[in-house]
Amino acid sequence: MAITKLNAYQPLTEQAAIALAIGLRIFEDGTLLTCEEIGDGNLNLVFRVLEQETGKGIIIKQALPYAKVVGESWPLTIERARIEASALKLQQSFVGDLVPEVYYSDPTLAITVMEDLSALTIARAGLIKGEKYPRLSHDIGTFLANTLYFTSDYALHPFKKKEYVKEFSNPELCKITEDLVFTDPFFNSETNDFEEELSQDVQNLWDDFTLKLEVAKLKKSFLTEGEALLHGDLHTGSIFVDKNQTKVIDPEFAFYGPIGFDIGQFIANLIFQAISKPEEKETILYHIENTWNVFSTAFSKHWKESGDAYTKVNGYLEYVLEKSFQDSIGFAGCECIRRTIGLAHVEDLDGIPDKVRRLQAKRSCLTLGKELIIKRKQIFSIEELLSILKSHSE
Ligand code: SR1
Ligand code: MG
């Protein structure tokens, strides 16, 4: 029986993924297909089905009913596959080919069948190798401006916006972020993971009540401010690139949240590069600056071309941009800290082979993260942010 006839969830095998591709008639009848499970993320199975004769491929991504990074002891809704497929389709309507094309999705099997991007590289891996991606910040700035503006109340009819808020209600995945980004790293939680040498630095963070109060405010914003449909996990591992194109993948954490969250996560993941690779610092700082400039220019353009009566009120756009900018800085600070001492680390830092340099880089992330969180409301321009970043990456 072809897997497409199944009406109950089961994890796919490589053979089942091939049967599914055949059932969907994506390839010519009778053609030789091979399949490999290539998932290296924290949560899902990812199958690449390849037509041997032509080299044409597709990706079948399947959500597992638990978090792969931890194991079956951490159950996790497969509903996230529906959210991911819906988010990709909606994002595509705003950003075109900055996201992969979705060919098919099935919420029961928790699968999304989509464009094979294997010819591209995951941005994090490429940046670690020292590759240059000239389009990266322009494309991500555009992705951010379009997806955030066109899913917000500034652009949508209020009924449509509320429909989307319901469709993208994503409590379990949000809870992961609430815990792993905003809570656990700031308390002595079991999920934390850091090198012993950092114990005193970490203890200092846990004892810092000024910091904790500011993180509490950022967490409140994440919990309560449904400004726009976020990607929800926009780190450099969620972006495929080469020199000519950029594709944002994996919006399984999508939900209605504060505009600054996606921007801040992307900036923080660039910061890991600036800190771990002094020789690339100028290029990375340029990407941070350009991301903000492209985002704010495109967002302003969309705002001026549409919007309700209030969007014409002098100073309102500037208020929204300033709030989003300062929120981004705070969220970037949280990401800097959680990727250093929390559950889910990044190779940019953990992969530094020399222990002294690695610890130094991690300490820079902690002090910078703290400064970004605490000082965010005193930073008014991208130039001021860059000068703080420069002082921490010397
Ligand atoms: C249990 S999931 C750990 C992390 O991986 C995802 O990509 C998110 O960033 C999450 O926080
Ligand atoms: Mg992911």
Coordinates of C-alpha atoms and ligand atoms in Angstrom, one line a residue:
M1 CA 0.0 0.0 0.0
A2 CA 1.4 3.4 -0.9
I3 CA 2.2 5.6 2.1
T4 CA -0.1 8.3 0.8
K5 CA -3.0 5.9 1.6
L6 CA -2.0 5.8 5.3
N7 CA -4.4 7.7 7.5
A8 CA -2.5 7.6 10.7
Y9 CA 0.9 9.1 11.7
Q10 CA 4.0 7.0 11.5
P11 CA 7.6 8.0 11.2
L12 CA 8.8 7.5 7.6
T13 CA 11.6 5.2 6.6
E14 CA 13.7 5.9 3.5
Q15 CA 11.7 3.3 1.6
A16 CA 8.4 4.9 2.7
A17 CA 9.7 8.3 1.6
I18 CA 10.4 6.9 -1.9
A19 CA 6.9 5.3 -1.9
L20 CA 5.4 8.6 -1.0
A21 CA 7.3 10.5 -3.8
I22 CA 6.0 7.8 -6.3
G23 CA 2.5 8.1 -5.0
L24 CA 2.6 11.9 -5.4
R25 CA 3.7 11.5 -9.0
I26 CA 6.4 14.1 -8.7
F27 CA 8.8 12.0 -10.8
E28 CA 8.4 10.2 -14.1
D29 CA 6.8 6.7 -13.8
G30 CA 9.3 3.9 -13.4
T31 CA 12.3 6.2 -12.8
L32 CA 15.0 5.0 -10.3
L33 CA 14.7 6.9 -7.0
T34 CA 17.1 6.8 -4.1
C35 CA 16.6 8.3 -0.7
E36 CA 18.7 9.5 2.2
E37 CA 17.8 10.9 5.6
I38 CA 19.8 14.0 5.9
G39 CA 18.3 15.8 9.0
D40 CA 20.8 17.3 11.2
G41 CA 18.5 19.7 13.1
N42 CA 17.1 19.4 16.6
L43 CA 13.6 18.3 15.8
N44 CA 12.7 16.5 12.5
L45 CA 13.4 13.9 10.0
V46 CA 14.5 15.2 6.6
F47 CA 14.6 12.9 3.6
R48 CA 16.1 13.7 0.2
V49 CA 14.6 11.7 -2.6
L50 CA 16.7 11.8 -5.8
E51 CA 16.0 10.8 -9.3
Q52 CA 19.2 9.0 -10.4
E53 CA 19.0 9.7 -14.1
T54 CA 18.4 13.5 -13.9
G55 CA 19.7 14.4 -10.4
K56 CA 16.4 16.1 -9.7
G57 CA 15.5 16.0 -6.0
I58 CA 12.8 16.8 -3.5
I59 CA 12.8 17.2 0.2
I60 CA 10.3 15.4 2.5
K61 CA 10.4 16.9 6.0
Q62 CA 8.6 15.0 8.7
A63 CA 8.0 16.2 12.2
L64 CA 8.7 13.6 14.9
P65 CA 6.3 13.5 17.9
Y66 CA 9.3 14.4 20.2
A67 CA 12.3 16.7 20.1
K68 CA 15.1 14.7 18.4
V69 CA 17.8 16.7 20.2
V70 CA 16.6 15.4 23.6
G71 CA 14.8 12.1 22.7
E72 CA 11.4 10.5 23.2
S73 CA 11.3 11.8 26.8
W74 CA 10.5 15.3 25.3
P75 CA 7.1 14.9 23.5
L76 CA 6.4 17.6 21.0
T77 CA 3.3 18.2 18.8
I78 CA 3.4 17.2 15.2
E79 CA 1.0 20.0 14.6
R80 CA 4.1 22.1 13.9
A81 CA 4.3 20.5 10.4
R82 CA 1.0 22.1 9.5
I83 CA 2.2 25.4 10.9
E84 CA 5.5 25.2 8.9
A85 CA 3.8 24.3 5.6
S86 CA 1.2 27.1 6.0
A87 CA 3.9 29.6 7.0
L88 CA 6.0 28.8 4.0
K89 CA 3.1 29.2 1.7
L90 CA 2.1 32.5 3.2
Q91 CA 5.7 33.8 3.3
Q92 CA 6.1 32.8 -0.4
S93 CA 3.2 35.2 -1.2
F94 CA 5.2 38.0 0.3
V95 CA 8.8 37.2 -0.6
G96 CA 8.6 34.9 -3.6
D97 CA 11.6 32.7 -4.0
L98 CA 13.3 33.7 -0.7
V99 CA 11.6 30.6 0.7
P100 CA 11.5 27.1 -0.8
E101 CA 8.5 26.1 -2.9
V102 CA 6.1 23.7 -1.2
Y103 CA 4.8 20.9 -3.5
Y104 CA 2.6 19.1 -1.0
S105 CA 1.8 18.8 2.7
D106 CA -0.1 16.4 4.8
P107 CA -0.9 17.3 8.4
T108 CA -1.7 13.7 9.4
L109 CA 1.7 12.4 8.4
A110 CA 3.2 15.7 9.5
I111 CA 5.1 16.0 6.3
T112 CA 6.0 18.9 4.0
V113 CA 7.3 18.0 0.5
M114 CA 9.4 20.9 -0.9
E115 CA 12.1 22.1 -3.2
D116 CA 15.4 20.5 -2.8
L117 CA 18.0 23.1 -1.7
S118 CA 20.9 20.7 -1.4
A119 CA 22.9 22.7 -4.0
L120 CA 23.0 25.5 -1.4
T121 CA 24.8 25.7 1.9
I122 CA 23.4 26.3 5.4
A123 CA 24.5 29.9 6.1
R124 CA 26.0 29.0 9.5
A125 CA 28.2 26.3 8.0
G126 CA 29.3 28.5 5.1
L127 CA 30.1 31.5 7.3
I128 CA 32.1 29.3 9.7
K129 CA 34.2 28.2 6.7
G130 CA 34.8 31.8 5.8
E131 CA 32.6 31.9 2.7
K132 CA 31.2 35.2 1.6
Y133 CA 27.5 35.7 0.9
P134 CA 27.1 39.2 -0.7
R135 CA 23.2 38.9 -0.9
L136 CA 22.6 37.6 2.6
S137 CA 21.7 40.8 4.5
H138 CA 19.8 42.3 1.6
D139 CA 17.7 39.2 1.2
I140 CA 17.1 38.7 4.9
G141 CA 16.3 42.4 5.4
T142 CA 13.7 42.1 2.6
F143 CA 12.3 38.8 4.0
L144 CA 11.9 40.5 7.4
A145 CA 10.3 43.7 6.0
N146 CA 7.8 41.9 3.8
T147 CA 6.8 39.0 6.1
L148 CA 6.5 41.2 9.2
Y149 CA 4.8 44.2 7.5
F150 CA 2.3 42.2 5.4
T151 CA 1.1 40.0 8.3
S152 CA 0.7 42.9 10.7
D153 CA -2.3 45.0 11.7
Y154 CA -0.7 47.8 9.6
A155 CA -1.5 45.8 6.4
L156 CA -4.2 43.3 7.1
H157 CA -8.0 43.6 7.6
P158 CA -8.6 43.0 11.3
F159 CA -10.6 39.9 10.6
K160 CA -7.9 38.4 8.5
K161 CA -5.3 39.2 11.1
K162 CA -7.3 37.4 13.8
E163 CA -7.8 34.5 11.5
Y164 CA -4.0 34.2 11.1
V165 CA -3.4 34.6 14.8
K166 CA -5.7 31.5 15.3
E167 CA -4.2 29.5 12.4
F168 CA -0.7 30.1 13.7
S169 CA -1.3 29.5 17.4
N170 CA 1.7 27.5 18.3
P171 CA 1.8 27.0 22.1
E172 CA 4.2 24.1 22.3
L173 CA 6.9 25.5 20.1
C174 CA 6.5 29.0 21.8
K175 CA 7.0 27.2 25.1
I176 CA 10.3 25.9 23.9
T177 CA 11.4 29.5 23.2
E178 CA 9.9 30.8 26.4
D179 CA 11.9 28.3 28.4
L180 CA 15.2 28.0 26.4
V181 CA 15.6 31.6 25.3
F182 CA 14.0 33.6 28.1
T183 CA 14.0 31.6 31.3
D184 CA 16.4 28.6 31.7
P185 CA 19.7 30.4 30.9
F186 CA 18.9 33.0 33.5
F187 CA 18.3 30.5 36.3
N188 CA 20.0 27.4 37.5
S189 CA 18.0 25.1 35.3
E190 CA 18.7 21.5 34.3
T191 CA 18.6 22.2 30.6
N192 CA 21.6 24.6 30.8
D193 CA 24.9 23.4 29.4
F194 CA 28.2 25.3 29.8
E195 CA 31.9 24.7 30.2
E196 CA 33.0 24.5 33.9
E197 CA 35.3 27.4 33.4
L198 CA 32.3 29.6 32.8
S199 CA 30.7 28.8 36.1
Q200 CA 31.5 32.1 37.8
D201 CA 30.4 34.1 34.8
V202 CA 27.1 32.2 34.7
Q203 CA 26.6 32.6 38.5
N204 CA 27.1 36.4 38.0
L205 CA 24.3 36.4 35.4
W206 CA 22.0 34.4 37.7
D207 CA 22.7 36.9 40.5
D208 CA 22.0 39.9 38.3
F209 CA 18.5 41.1 39.1
T210 CA 18.7 44.2 36.9
L211 CA 19.4 41.9 34.0
K212 CA 16.6 39.5 35.0
L213 CA 14.1 42.3 35.2
E214 CA 14.9 43.4 31.7
V215 CA 14.7 39.8 30.4
A216 CA 11.3 39.5 32.1
K217 CA 10.1 42.5 30.1
L218 CA 11.4 41.0 26.9
K219 CA 9.7 37.6 27.7
K220 CA 6.5 39.5 28.4
S221 CA 6.8 41.1 25.0
F222 CA 7.3 37.7 23.4
L223 CA 4.3 36.3 25.3
T224 CA 1.9 39.1 24.7
E225 CA 2.7 41.2 21.7
G226 CA 1.1 39.6 18.6
E227 CA 2.4 42.2 16.1
A228 CA 3.2 40.1 13.1
L229 CA 3.6 36.5 11.9
L230 CA 7.2 35.6 12.9
H231 CA 9.4 33.0 11.5
G232 CA 10.1 32.3 15.1
D233 CA 13.6 30.6 14.8
L234 CA 15.5 32.8 12.3
H235 CA 19.1 31.8 13.1
T236 CA 21.7 31.2 10.4
G237 CA 21.0 27.4 10.5
S238 CA 17.5 28.3 9.2
I239 CA 18.9 29.9 6.0
F240 CA 20.3 28.3 2.9
V241 CA 22.6 30.4 0.8
D242 CA 25.0 30.6 -2.1
K243 CA 26.6 33.7 -3.6
N244 CA 23.4 34.5 -5.7
Q245 CA 20.5 33.4 -3.6
T246 CA 19.1 33.1 -0.1
K247 CA 16.3 30.7 1.1
V248 CA 14.7 30.9 4.5
I249 CA 13.6 27.5 5.8
D250 CA 12.1 25.9 8.9
P251 CA 9.3 28.2 10.1
E252 CA 7.9 25.6 12.4
F253 CA 8.2 28.0 15.3
A254 CA 6.0 30.6 13.4
F255 CA 3.4 32.5 15.5
Y256 CA 2.2 36.0 16.1
G257 CA 4.8 37.8 18.2
P258 CA 6.8 41.0 18.4
I259 CA 8.4 42.3 15.2
G260 CA 11.8 42.6 16.8
F261 CA 12.2 38.9 17.6
D262 CA 13.1 37.6 14.2
I263 CA 15.4 40.6 13.5
G264 CA 17.2 40.1 16.9
Q265 CA 17.7 36.4 16.4
F266 CA 19.3 36.9 13.0
I267 CA 21.5 39.7 14.3
A268 CA 22.7 37.6 17.2
N269 CA 23.6 34.7 15.0
L270 CA 25.7 37.1 12.9
I271 CA 27.3 38.4 16.2
F272 CA 28.5 34.9 16.9
Q273 CA 30.5 35.2 13.7
A274 CA 31.9 38.6 14.4
I275 CA 33.0 37.4 17.8
S276 CA 34.4 34.1 16.8
K277 CA 36.1 35.3 13.6
P278 CA 37.9 38.7 14.0
E279 CA 39.2 38.5 10.4
E280 CA 35.5 38.5 9.1
K281 CA 34.4 41.2 11.6
E282 CA 34.0 44.0 9.0
T283 CA 32.0 41.9 6.6
I284 CA 29.7 40.6 9.4
L285 CA 29.2 44.1 10.8
Y286 CA 28.3 45.3 7.3
H287 CA 25.7 42.5 7.1
I288 CA 24.2 43.5 10.5
E289 CA 24.0 47.2 9.4
N290 CA 22.6 46.3 6.0
T291 CA 19.9 44.0 7.5
W292 CA 18.5 46.8 9.6
N293 CA 18.8 49.4 6.8
V294 CA 17.1 47.2 4.2
F295 CA 14.4 46.1 6.7
S296 CA 13.6 49.6 7.9
T297 CA 13.7 51.1 4.3
A298 CA 11.4 48.4 2.9
F299 CA 9.1 48.4 5.9
S300 CA 8.7 52.2 5.7
K301 CA 8.0 51.9 1.9
H302 CA 5.2 49.3 2.5
W303 CA 3.9 51.5 5.3
K304 CA 3.7 54.6 3.1
E305 CA 2.0 52.7 0.3
S306 CA -0.8 51.2 2.4
G307 CA -2.2 51.2 6.0
D308 CA -5.1 52.6 7.9
A309 CA -5.7 56.2 9.0
Y310 CA -3.2 56.1 11.9
T311 CA -0.3 55.1 9.6
K312 CA -0.6 58.6 8.2
V313 CA -0.1 60.2 11.6
N314 CA 3.3 61.9 11.9
G315 CA 5.8 60.1 14.1
Y316 CA 3.8 56.8 14.2
L317 CA 6.1 54.9 11.8
E318 CA 9.2 56.3 13.6
Y319 CA 7.8 55.1 16.9
V320 CA 7.1 51.6 15.5
L321 CA 10.6 51.4 14.0
E322 CA 12.3 52.6 17.1
K323 CA 10.4 50.1 19.3
S324 CA 11.2 47.3 16.9
F325 CA 14.9 48.3 16.8
Q326 CA 15.2 48.4 20.6
D327 CA 13.3 45.1 21.0
S328 CA 15.6 43.5 18.4
I329 CA 18.6 44.5 20.4
G330 CA 17.1 43.0 23.6
F331 CA 16.1 39.8 21.8
A332 CA 19.6 39.6 20.3
G333 CA 21.1 39.8 23.8
C334 CA 18.9 36.9 25.0
E335 CA 20.0 34.8 22.0
C336 CA 23.7 35.6 22.6
I337 CA 23.3 34.3 26.2
R338 CA 21.2 31.3 25.5
R339 CA 23.4 29.9 22.7
T340 CA 26.4 30.2 25.0
I341 CA 25.1 28.6 28.2
G342 CA 21.6 27.2 27.4
L343 CA 20.5 23.9 25.9
A344 CA 21.0 24.6 22.2
H345 CA 24.5 25.8 21.3
V346 CA 26.0 27.0 18.0
E347 CA 28.9 25.6 16.2
D348 CA 30.3 29.2 15.6
L349 CA 31.3 29.1 19.3
D350 CA 31.6 25.5 20.3
G351 CA 33.6 24.8 17.2
I352 CA 36.5 27.1 18.2
P353 CA 39.2 24.5 18.7
D354 CA 41.5 26.5 21.0
K355 CA 40.1 26.4 24.5
V356 CA 41.4 29.8 25.6
R357 CA 40.0 31.5 22.5
R358 CA 36.7 29.6 22.8
L359 CA 36.2 30.7 26.4
Q360 CA 37.1 34.2 25.5
A361 CA 34.5 34.2 22.7
K362 CA 31.9 32.8 25.0
R363 CA 32.6 35.4 27.7
S364 CA 32.3 38.1 25.1
C365 CA 28.9 36.7 24.1
L366 CA 27.8 36.8 27.7
T367 CA 28.9 40.3 28.4
L368 CA 27.7 41.6 25.1
G369 CA 24.3 39.9 25.6
K370 CA 23.9 41.4 29.0
E371 CA 24.8 44.9 27.7
L372 CA 22.4 44.6 24.8
I373 CA 19.5 43.6 27.1
I374 CA 20.2 46.3 29.7
K375 CA 21.1 49.2 27.4
R376 CA 18.7 48.5 24.6
K377 CA 16.4 51.5 25.3
Q378 CA 19.4 53.9 25.1
I379 CA 20.4 52.8 21.6
F380 CA 18.7 54.8 18.9
S381 CA 20.6 54.1 15.7
I382 CA 22.3 51.2 13.9
E383 CA 25.6 53.1 14.1
E384 CA 25.4 53.2 17.9
L385 CA 24.7 49.4 17.9
L386 CA 27.7 48.8 15.7
S387 CA 30.0 50.7 17.9
I388 CA 28.9 48.6 20.9
L389 CA 29.4 45.4 18.8
K390 CA 32.9 46.6 17.7
S391 CA 33.9 47.2 21.3
H392 CA 33.0 43.6 22.2
S393 CA 34.6 41.9 19.2
E394 CA 38.1 43.4 19.4
Ligands
SR1_1 C1 14.6 21.5 21.5 S1 14.8 22.6 20.2 C2 16.2 23.6 20.6 C3 16.3 24.7 19.7 O1 16.4 24.3 18.3 C4 15.5 25.1 17.5 O2 16.1 25.4 16.3 C5 15.2 26.3 18.4 O3 16.2 27.3 18.2 C6 15.2 25.7 19.7 O4 15.3 26.7 20.7
MG2 MG 14.8 24.5 12.9

